[in-house]
Short mmCIF file of C-alpha atoms and ligand atoms in Angstrom, two decimals:
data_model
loop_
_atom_site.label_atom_id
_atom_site.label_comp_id
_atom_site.label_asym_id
_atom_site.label_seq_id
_atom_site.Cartn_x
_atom_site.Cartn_y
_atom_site.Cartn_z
CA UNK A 1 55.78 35.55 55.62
CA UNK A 2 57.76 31.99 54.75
CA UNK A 3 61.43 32.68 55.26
CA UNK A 4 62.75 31.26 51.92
CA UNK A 5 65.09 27.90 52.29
CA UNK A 6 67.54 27.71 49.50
CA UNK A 7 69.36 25.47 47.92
CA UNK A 8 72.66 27.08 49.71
CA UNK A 9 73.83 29.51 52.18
CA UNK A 10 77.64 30.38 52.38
CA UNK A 11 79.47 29.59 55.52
CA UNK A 12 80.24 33.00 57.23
CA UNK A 13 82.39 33.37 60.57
CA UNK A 14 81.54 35.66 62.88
CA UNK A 15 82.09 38.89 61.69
CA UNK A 16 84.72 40.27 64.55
CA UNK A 17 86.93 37.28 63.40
CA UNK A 18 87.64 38.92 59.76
CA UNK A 19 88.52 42.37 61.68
CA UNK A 20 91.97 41.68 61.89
CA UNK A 21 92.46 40.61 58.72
CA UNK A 22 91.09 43.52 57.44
CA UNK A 23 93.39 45.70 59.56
CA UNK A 24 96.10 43.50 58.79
CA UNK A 25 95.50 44.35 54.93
CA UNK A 26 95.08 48.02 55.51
CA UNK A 27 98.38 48.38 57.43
CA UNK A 28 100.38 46.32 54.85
CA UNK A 29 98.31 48.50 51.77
CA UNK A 30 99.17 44.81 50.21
CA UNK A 31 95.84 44.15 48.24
CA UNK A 32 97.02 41.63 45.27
CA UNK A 33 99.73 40.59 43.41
CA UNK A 34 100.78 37.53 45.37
CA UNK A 35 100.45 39.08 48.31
CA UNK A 36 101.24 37.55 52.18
CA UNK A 37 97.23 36.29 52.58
CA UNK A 38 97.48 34.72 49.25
CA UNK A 39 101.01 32.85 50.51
CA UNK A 40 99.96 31.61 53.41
CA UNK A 41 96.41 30.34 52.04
CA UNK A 42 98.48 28.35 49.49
CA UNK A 43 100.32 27.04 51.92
CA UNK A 44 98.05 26.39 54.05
CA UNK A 45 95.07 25.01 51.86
CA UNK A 46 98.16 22.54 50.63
CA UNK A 47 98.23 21.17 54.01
CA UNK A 48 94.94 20.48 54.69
CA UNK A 49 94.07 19.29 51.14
CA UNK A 50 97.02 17.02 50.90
CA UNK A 51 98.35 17.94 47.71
CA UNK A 52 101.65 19.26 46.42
CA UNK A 53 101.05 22.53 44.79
CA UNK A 54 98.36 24.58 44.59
CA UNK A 55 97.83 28.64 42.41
CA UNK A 56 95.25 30.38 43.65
CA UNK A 57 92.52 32.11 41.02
CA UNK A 58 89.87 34.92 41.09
CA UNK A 59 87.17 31.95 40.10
CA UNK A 60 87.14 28.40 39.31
CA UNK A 61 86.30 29.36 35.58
CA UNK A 62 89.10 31.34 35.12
CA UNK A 63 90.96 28.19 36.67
CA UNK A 64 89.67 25.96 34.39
CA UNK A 65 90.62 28.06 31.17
CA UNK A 66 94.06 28.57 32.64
CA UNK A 67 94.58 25.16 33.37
CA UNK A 68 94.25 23.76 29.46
CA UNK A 69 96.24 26.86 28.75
CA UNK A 70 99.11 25.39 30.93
CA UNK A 71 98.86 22.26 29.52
CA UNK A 72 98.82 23.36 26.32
CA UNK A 73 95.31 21.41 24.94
CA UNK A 74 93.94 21.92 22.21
CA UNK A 75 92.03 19.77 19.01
CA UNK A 76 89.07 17.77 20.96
CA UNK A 77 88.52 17.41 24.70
CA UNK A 78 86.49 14.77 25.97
CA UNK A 79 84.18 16.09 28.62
CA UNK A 80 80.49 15.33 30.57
CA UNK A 81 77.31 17.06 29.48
CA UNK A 82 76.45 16.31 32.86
CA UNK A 83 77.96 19.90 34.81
CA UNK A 84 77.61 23.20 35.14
CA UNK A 85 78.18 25.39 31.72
CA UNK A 86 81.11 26.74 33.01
CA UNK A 87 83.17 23.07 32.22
CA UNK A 88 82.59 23.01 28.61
CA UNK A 89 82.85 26.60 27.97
CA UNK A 90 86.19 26.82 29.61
CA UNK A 91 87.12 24.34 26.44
CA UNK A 92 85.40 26.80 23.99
CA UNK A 93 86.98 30.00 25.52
CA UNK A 94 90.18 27.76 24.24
CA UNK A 95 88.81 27.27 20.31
CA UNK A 96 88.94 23.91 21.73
CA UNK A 97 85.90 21.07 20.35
CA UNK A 98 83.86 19.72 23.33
CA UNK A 99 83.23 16.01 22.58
CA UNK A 100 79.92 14.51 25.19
CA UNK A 101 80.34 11.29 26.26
CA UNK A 102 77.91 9.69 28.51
CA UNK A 103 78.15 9.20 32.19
CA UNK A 104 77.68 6.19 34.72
CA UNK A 105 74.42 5.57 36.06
CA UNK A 106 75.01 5.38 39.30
CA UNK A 107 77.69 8.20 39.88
CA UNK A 108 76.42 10.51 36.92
CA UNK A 109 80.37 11.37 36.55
CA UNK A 110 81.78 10.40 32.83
CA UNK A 111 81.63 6.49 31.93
CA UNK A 112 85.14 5.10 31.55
CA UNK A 113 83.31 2.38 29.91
CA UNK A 114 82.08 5.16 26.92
CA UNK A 115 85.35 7.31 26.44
CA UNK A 116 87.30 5.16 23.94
CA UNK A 117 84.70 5.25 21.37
CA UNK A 118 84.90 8.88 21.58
CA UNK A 119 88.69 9.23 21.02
CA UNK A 120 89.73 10.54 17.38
CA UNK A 121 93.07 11.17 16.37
CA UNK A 122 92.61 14.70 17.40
CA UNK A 123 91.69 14.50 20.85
CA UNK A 124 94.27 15.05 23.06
CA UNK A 125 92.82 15.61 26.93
CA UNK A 126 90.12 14.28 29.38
CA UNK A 127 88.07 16.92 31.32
CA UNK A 128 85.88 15.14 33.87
CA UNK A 129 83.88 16.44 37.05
CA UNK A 130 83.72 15.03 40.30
CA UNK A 131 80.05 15.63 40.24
CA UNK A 132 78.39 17.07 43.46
CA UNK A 133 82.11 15.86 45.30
CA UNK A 134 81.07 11.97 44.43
CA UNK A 135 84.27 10.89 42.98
CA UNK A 136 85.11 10.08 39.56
CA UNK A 137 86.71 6.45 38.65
CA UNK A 138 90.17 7.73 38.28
CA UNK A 139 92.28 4.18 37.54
CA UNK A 140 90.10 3.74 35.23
CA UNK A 141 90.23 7.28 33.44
CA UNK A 142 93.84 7.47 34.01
CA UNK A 143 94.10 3.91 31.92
CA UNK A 144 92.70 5.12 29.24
CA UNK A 145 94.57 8.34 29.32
CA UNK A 146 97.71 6.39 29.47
CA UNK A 147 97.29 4.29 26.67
CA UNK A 148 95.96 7.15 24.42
CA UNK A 149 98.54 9.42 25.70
CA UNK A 150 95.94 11.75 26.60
CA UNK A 151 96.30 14.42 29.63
CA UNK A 152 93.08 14.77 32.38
CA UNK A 153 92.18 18.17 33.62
CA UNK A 154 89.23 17.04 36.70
CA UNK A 155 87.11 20.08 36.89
CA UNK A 156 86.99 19.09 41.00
CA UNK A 157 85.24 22.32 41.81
CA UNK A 158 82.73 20.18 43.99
CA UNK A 159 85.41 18.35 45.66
CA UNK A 160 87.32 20.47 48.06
CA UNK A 161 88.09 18.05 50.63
CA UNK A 162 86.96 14.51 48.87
CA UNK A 163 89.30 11.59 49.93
CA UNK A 164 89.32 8.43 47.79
CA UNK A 165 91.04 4.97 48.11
CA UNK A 166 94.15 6.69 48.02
CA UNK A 167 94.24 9.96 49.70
CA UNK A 168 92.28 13.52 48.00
CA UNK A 169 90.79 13.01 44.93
CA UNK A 170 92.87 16.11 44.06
CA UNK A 171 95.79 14.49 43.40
CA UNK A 172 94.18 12.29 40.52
CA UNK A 173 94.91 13.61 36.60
CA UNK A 174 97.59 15.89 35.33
CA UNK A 175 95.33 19.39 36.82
CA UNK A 176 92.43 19.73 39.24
CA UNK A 177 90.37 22.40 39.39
CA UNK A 178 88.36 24.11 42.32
CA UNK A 179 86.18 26.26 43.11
CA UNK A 180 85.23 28.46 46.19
CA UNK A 181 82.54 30.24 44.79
CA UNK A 182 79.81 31.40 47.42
CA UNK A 183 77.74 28.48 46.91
CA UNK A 184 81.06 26.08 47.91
CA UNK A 185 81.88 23.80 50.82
CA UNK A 186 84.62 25.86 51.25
CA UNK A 187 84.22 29.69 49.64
CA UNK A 188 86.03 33.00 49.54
CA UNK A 189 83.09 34.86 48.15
CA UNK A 190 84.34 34.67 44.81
CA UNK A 191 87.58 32.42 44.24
CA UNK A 192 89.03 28.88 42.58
CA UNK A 193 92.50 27.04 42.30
CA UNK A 194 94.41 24.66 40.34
CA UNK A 195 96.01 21.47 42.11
CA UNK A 196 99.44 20.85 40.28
CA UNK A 197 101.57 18.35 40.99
CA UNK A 198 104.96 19.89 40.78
CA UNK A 199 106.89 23.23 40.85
CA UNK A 200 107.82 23.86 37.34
CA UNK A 201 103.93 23.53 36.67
CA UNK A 202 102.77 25.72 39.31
CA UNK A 203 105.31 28.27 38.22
CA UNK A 204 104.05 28.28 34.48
CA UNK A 205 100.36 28.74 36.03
CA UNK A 206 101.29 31.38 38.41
CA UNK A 207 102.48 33.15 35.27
CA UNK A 208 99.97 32.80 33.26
CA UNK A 209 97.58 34.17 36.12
CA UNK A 210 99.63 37.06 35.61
CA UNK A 211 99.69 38.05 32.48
CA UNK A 212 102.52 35.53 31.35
CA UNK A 213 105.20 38.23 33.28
CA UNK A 214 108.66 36.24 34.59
CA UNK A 215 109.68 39.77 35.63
CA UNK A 216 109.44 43.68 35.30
CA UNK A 217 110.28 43.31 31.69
CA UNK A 218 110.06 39.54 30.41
CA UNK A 219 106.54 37.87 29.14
CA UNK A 220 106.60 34.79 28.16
CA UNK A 221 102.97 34.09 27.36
CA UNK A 222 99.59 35.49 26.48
CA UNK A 223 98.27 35.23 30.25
CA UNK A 224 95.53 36.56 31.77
CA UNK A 225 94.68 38.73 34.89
CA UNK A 226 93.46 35.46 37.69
CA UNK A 227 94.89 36.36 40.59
CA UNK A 228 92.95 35.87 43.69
CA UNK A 229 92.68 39.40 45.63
CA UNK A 230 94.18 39.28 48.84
CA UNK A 231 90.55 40.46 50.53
CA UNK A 232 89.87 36.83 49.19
CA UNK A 233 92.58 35.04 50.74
CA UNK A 234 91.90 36.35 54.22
CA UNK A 235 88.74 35.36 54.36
CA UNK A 236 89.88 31.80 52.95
CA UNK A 237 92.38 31.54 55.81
CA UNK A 238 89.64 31.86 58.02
CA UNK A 239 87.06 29.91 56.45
CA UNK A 240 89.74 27.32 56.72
CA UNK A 241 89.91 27.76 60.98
CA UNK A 242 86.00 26.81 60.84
CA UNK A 243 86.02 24.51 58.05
CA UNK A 244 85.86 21.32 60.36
CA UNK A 245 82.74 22.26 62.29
CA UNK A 246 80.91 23.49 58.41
CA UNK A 247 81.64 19.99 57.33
CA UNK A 248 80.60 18.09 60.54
CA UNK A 249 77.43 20.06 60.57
CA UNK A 250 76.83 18.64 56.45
CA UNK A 251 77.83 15.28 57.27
CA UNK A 252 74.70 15.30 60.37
CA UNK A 253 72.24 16.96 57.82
CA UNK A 254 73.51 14.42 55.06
CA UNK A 255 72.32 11.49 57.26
CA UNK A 256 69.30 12.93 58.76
CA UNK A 257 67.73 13.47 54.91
CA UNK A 258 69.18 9.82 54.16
CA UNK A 259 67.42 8.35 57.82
CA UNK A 260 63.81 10.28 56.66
CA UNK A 261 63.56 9.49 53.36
CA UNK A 262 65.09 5.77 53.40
CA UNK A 263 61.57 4.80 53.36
CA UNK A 264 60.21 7.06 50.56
CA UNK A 265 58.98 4.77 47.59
CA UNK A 266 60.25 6.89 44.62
CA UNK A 267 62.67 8.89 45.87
CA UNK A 268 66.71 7.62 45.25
CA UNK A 269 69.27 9.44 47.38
CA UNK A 270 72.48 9.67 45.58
CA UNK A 271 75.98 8.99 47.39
CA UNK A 272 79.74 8.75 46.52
CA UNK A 273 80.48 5.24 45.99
CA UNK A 274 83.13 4.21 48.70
CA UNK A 275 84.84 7.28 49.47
CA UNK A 276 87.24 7.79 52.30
CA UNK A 277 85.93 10.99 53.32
CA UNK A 278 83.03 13.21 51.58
CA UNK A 279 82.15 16.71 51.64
CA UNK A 280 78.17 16.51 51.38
CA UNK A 281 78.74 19.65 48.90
CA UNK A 282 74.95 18.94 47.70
CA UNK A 283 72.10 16.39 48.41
CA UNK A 284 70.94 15.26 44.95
CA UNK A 285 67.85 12.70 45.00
CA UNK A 286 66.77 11.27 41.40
CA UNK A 287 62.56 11.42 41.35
CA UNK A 288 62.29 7.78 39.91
CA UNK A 289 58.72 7.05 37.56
CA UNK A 290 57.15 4.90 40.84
CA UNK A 291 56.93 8.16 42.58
CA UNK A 292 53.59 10.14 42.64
CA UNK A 293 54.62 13.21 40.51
CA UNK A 294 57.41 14.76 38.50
CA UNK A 295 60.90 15.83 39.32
CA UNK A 296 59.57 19.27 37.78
CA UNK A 297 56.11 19.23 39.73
CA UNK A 298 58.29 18.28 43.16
CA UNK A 299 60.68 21.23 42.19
CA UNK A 300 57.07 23.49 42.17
CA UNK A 301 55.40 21.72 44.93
CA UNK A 302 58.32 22.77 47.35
CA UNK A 303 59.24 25.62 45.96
CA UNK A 304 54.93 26.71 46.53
CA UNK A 305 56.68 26.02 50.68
CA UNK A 306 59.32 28.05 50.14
CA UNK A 307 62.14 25.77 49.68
CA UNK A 308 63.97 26.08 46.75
CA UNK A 309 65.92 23.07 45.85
CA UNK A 310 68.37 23.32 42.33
CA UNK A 311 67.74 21.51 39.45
CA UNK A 312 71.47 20.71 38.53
CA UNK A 313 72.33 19.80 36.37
CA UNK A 314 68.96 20.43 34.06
CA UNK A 315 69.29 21.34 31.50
CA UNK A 316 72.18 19.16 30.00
CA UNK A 317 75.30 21.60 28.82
CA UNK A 318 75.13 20.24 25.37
CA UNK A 319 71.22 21.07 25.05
CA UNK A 320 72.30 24.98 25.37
CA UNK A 321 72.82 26.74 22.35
CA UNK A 322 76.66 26.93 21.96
CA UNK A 323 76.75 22.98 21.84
CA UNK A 324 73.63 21.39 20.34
CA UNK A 325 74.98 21.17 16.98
CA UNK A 326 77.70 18.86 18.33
CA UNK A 327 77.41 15.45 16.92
CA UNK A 328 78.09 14.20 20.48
CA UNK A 329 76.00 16.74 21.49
CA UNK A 330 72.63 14.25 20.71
CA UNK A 331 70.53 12.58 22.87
CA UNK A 332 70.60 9.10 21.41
CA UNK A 333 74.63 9.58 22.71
CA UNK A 334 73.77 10.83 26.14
CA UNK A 335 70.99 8.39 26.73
CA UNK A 336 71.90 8.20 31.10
CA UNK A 337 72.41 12.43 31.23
CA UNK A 338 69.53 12.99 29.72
CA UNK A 339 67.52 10.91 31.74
CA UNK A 340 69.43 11.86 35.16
CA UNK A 341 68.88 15.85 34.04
CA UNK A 342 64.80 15.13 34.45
CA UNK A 343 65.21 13.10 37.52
CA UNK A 344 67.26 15.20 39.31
CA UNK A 345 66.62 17.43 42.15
CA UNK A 346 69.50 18.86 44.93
CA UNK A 347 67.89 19.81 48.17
CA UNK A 348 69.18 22.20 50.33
CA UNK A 349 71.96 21.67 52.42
CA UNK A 350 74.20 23.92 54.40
CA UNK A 351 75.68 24.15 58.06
CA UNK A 352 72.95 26.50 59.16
CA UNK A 353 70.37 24.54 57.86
CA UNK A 354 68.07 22.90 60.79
CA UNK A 355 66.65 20.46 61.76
CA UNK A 356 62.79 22.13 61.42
CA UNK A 357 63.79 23.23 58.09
CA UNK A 358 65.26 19.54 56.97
CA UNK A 359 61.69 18.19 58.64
CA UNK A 360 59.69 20.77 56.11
CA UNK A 361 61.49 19.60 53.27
CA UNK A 362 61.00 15.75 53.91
CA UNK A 363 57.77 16.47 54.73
CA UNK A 364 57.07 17.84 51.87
CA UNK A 365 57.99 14.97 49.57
CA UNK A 366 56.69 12.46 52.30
CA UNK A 367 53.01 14.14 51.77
CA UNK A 368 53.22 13.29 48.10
CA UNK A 369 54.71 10.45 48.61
CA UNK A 370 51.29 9.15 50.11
CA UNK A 371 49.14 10.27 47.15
N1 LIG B 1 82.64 23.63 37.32
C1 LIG B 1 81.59 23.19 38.03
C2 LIG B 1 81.29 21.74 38.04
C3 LIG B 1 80.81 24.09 38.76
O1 LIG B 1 79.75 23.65 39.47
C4 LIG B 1 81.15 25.47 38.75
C5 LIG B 1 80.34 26.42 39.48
C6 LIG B 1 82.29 25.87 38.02
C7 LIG B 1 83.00 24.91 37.31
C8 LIG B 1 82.73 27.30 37.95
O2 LIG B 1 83.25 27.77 39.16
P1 LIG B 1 83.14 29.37 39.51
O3 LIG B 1 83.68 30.10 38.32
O4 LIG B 1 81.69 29.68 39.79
O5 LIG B 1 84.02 29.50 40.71
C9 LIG B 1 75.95 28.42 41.15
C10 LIG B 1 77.31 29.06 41.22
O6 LIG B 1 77.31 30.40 40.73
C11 LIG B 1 78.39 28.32 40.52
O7 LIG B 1 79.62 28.72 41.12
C12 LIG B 1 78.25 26.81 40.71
N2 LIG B 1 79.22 26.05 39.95
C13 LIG B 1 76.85 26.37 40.30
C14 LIG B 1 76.65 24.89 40.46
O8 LIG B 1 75.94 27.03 41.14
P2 LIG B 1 73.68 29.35 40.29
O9 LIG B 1 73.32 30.12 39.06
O10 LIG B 1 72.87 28.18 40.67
O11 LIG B 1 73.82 30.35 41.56
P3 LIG B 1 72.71 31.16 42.33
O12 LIG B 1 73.15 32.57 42.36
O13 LIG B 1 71.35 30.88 41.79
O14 LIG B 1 72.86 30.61 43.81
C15 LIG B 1 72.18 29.44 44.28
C16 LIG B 1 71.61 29.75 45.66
O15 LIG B 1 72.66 29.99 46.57
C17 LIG B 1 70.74 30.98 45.72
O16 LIG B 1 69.42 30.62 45.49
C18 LIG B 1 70.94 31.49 47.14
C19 LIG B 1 72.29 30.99 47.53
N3 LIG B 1 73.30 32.06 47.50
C20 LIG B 1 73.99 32.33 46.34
C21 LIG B 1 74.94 33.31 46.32
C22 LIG B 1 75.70 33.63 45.05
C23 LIG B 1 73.56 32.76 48.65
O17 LIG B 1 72.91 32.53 49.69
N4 LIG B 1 74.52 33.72 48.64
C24 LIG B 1 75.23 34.04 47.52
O18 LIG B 1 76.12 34.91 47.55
O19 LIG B 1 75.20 28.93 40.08
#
């Protein structure tokens, strides 16, 4: 029997670590509500993040609706068709229009270059995604947004961590979002946050997590139940004690696909364009035509091995359903998605990934490579 690789494996401490948290919890009978875990992960995530505020959520996608809430969006959002559903449908869960505009070639995060051309007088926010942690260009976004008097709501829930030219990536737009869903750099089985950048903001979020309740007997907005569980926090707080060896660990695996498959005719290894400090949250490669066989025959071939590498993000949001309808929603508008969503395959990576394993997978697409 082939143990299975996947894509992911969560991070887990050892499990006698957790035990006091646990007894911790059951002594206090604090579960949720804003509880002491959930202060001291803000806190404590704020620190290590480098950001101002931060309101802790039950997932990212919950996050993300929240965060137009707080902000107050509505009309036409301009967004990538290049993500995981979750970003656009956090726009329709807000009767809000999606509008796809075509990302960069080399970071597959939204084109700056495209956005104008996509701005109506009834668009009134940005949503872009730091796509697999690789940074967005966010002067260039925030120009735009500026001189359109537009707001940006990065759906960062691949970024925990990221550092650009000027410190996290986090602290770029009006909102970010994260996530720390199982499959995360940084997870609390289920959980997410929004980066704010001052107090008045995080207290209108923290209320609208909460079902828009000032106090016992005030509401002052149609919120919703997002609160992350204090169960959730504890574990955060100690995902957070290992997080420097679970990132150290990506970084080695990150280089040793990069130093085996440098010489692979075919196969493109996508990176984060001059980042100060990346998170290796996924190893996308782009299957390029001079290469033997298809991203989709690849995707078979390894998974026949056992190893199942992701196809994100195939297929393209606006291709499902709920979006294809969209005039921006065609392919002669999302010319580079479309093409990237084909390519595209993320191979496994995760601390406990080693190095056999990573020598399976290259070989794997080295043998084909010789065809
Ligand atoms: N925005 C963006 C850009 C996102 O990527 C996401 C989530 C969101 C917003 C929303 O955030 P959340 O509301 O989820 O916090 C996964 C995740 O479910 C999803 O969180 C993530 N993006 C997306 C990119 O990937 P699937 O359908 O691929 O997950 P699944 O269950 O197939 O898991 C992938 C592999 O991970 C499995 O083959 C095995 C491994 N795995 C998974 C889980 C859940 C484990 O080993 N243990 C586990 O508990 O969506």
């Amino acid at each position: 029997m082939k143990t299975p690789i996947y894509v992911t494996q969560p991070y887990l401490p050892p499990l006698a670590e957790f035990i006091p948290y646990l007894e911790k919890i059951w002594e206090n009978k604090i579960l949720t509500n804003g509880g002491p875990f959930h202060q001291q992960l803000e806190k404590e995530l704020c620190e290590y993040l480098g950001v101002k505020h931060i309101c802790l959520f039950t997932n990212g996608t919950i996050a993300l609706v929240t965060a137009l809430q707080a902000l107050r969006i509505n009309g036409e959002v301009i967004t990538t068709p290049y993500s995981f559903v979750a970003t656009a449908h956090s726009l329709l869960w807000n009767g809000i229009k999606p509008v796809f505009v075509d990302v960069d070639p080399n970071t597959l995060n939204l084109d700056p270059a495209k956005i104008e051309a996509a701005i109506t007088p009834h668009t009134t926010a940005i949503m872009p995604v730091h796509c697999y942690g690789h940074s967005c260009d966010v002067d260039a976004i925030q120009k735009i947004a500026d001189n359109y008097n537009l707001k940006v709501i990065y759906d960062a829930a691949h970024a925990f961590g990221v550092k650009c030219h000027c410190g996290s990536v986090l602290n770029h737009g009006d909102l970010s979002v994260l996530s720390f869903h199982a499959t995360k750099v940084f997870n609390t089985f289920e959980g997410g946050a929004i980066i704010c950048p001052d107090a008045k903001t995080k207290q209108r979020i923290d209320q609208l997590k909460n079902f828009g309740f000032v106090d016992e007997v005030t509401v002052v907005a149609p919120g919703i139940n997002g609160k992350m569980s204090e169960l959730n926090a504890a574990f955060g707080l100690l995902q957070l004690k290992h997080i420097e060896e679970a990132l150290s660990r990506r970084r080695e695996i990150d280089a040793s696909y990069r130093e085996q498959l440098v010489e692979v005719k075919g196969i493109l290894c996508l990176n984060g364009k001059n980042q100060a400090a990346d998170n290796h949250s996924y190893f996308p490669i782009l299957v390029q035509a001079n290469y033997p066989i298809s991203r989709d025959e690849l995707y078979q071939k390894l998974k026949d091995h056992g190893i199942f590498a992701r196809r994100y993000f195939y297929p393209l949001i606006s291709d499902f359903p709920m979006y294809r309808s969209l005039p921006s929603a065609q392919r002669d508008n999302l010319p580079i998605a479309a093409d990237a969503a084909v390519r595209v395959l993320c191979l496994p990576i995760y601390p406990t990934l080693d190095t056999d394993q990573i020598k399976k997978i290259v070989n794997v697409i080295k043998e084909v490579s010789k065809q």
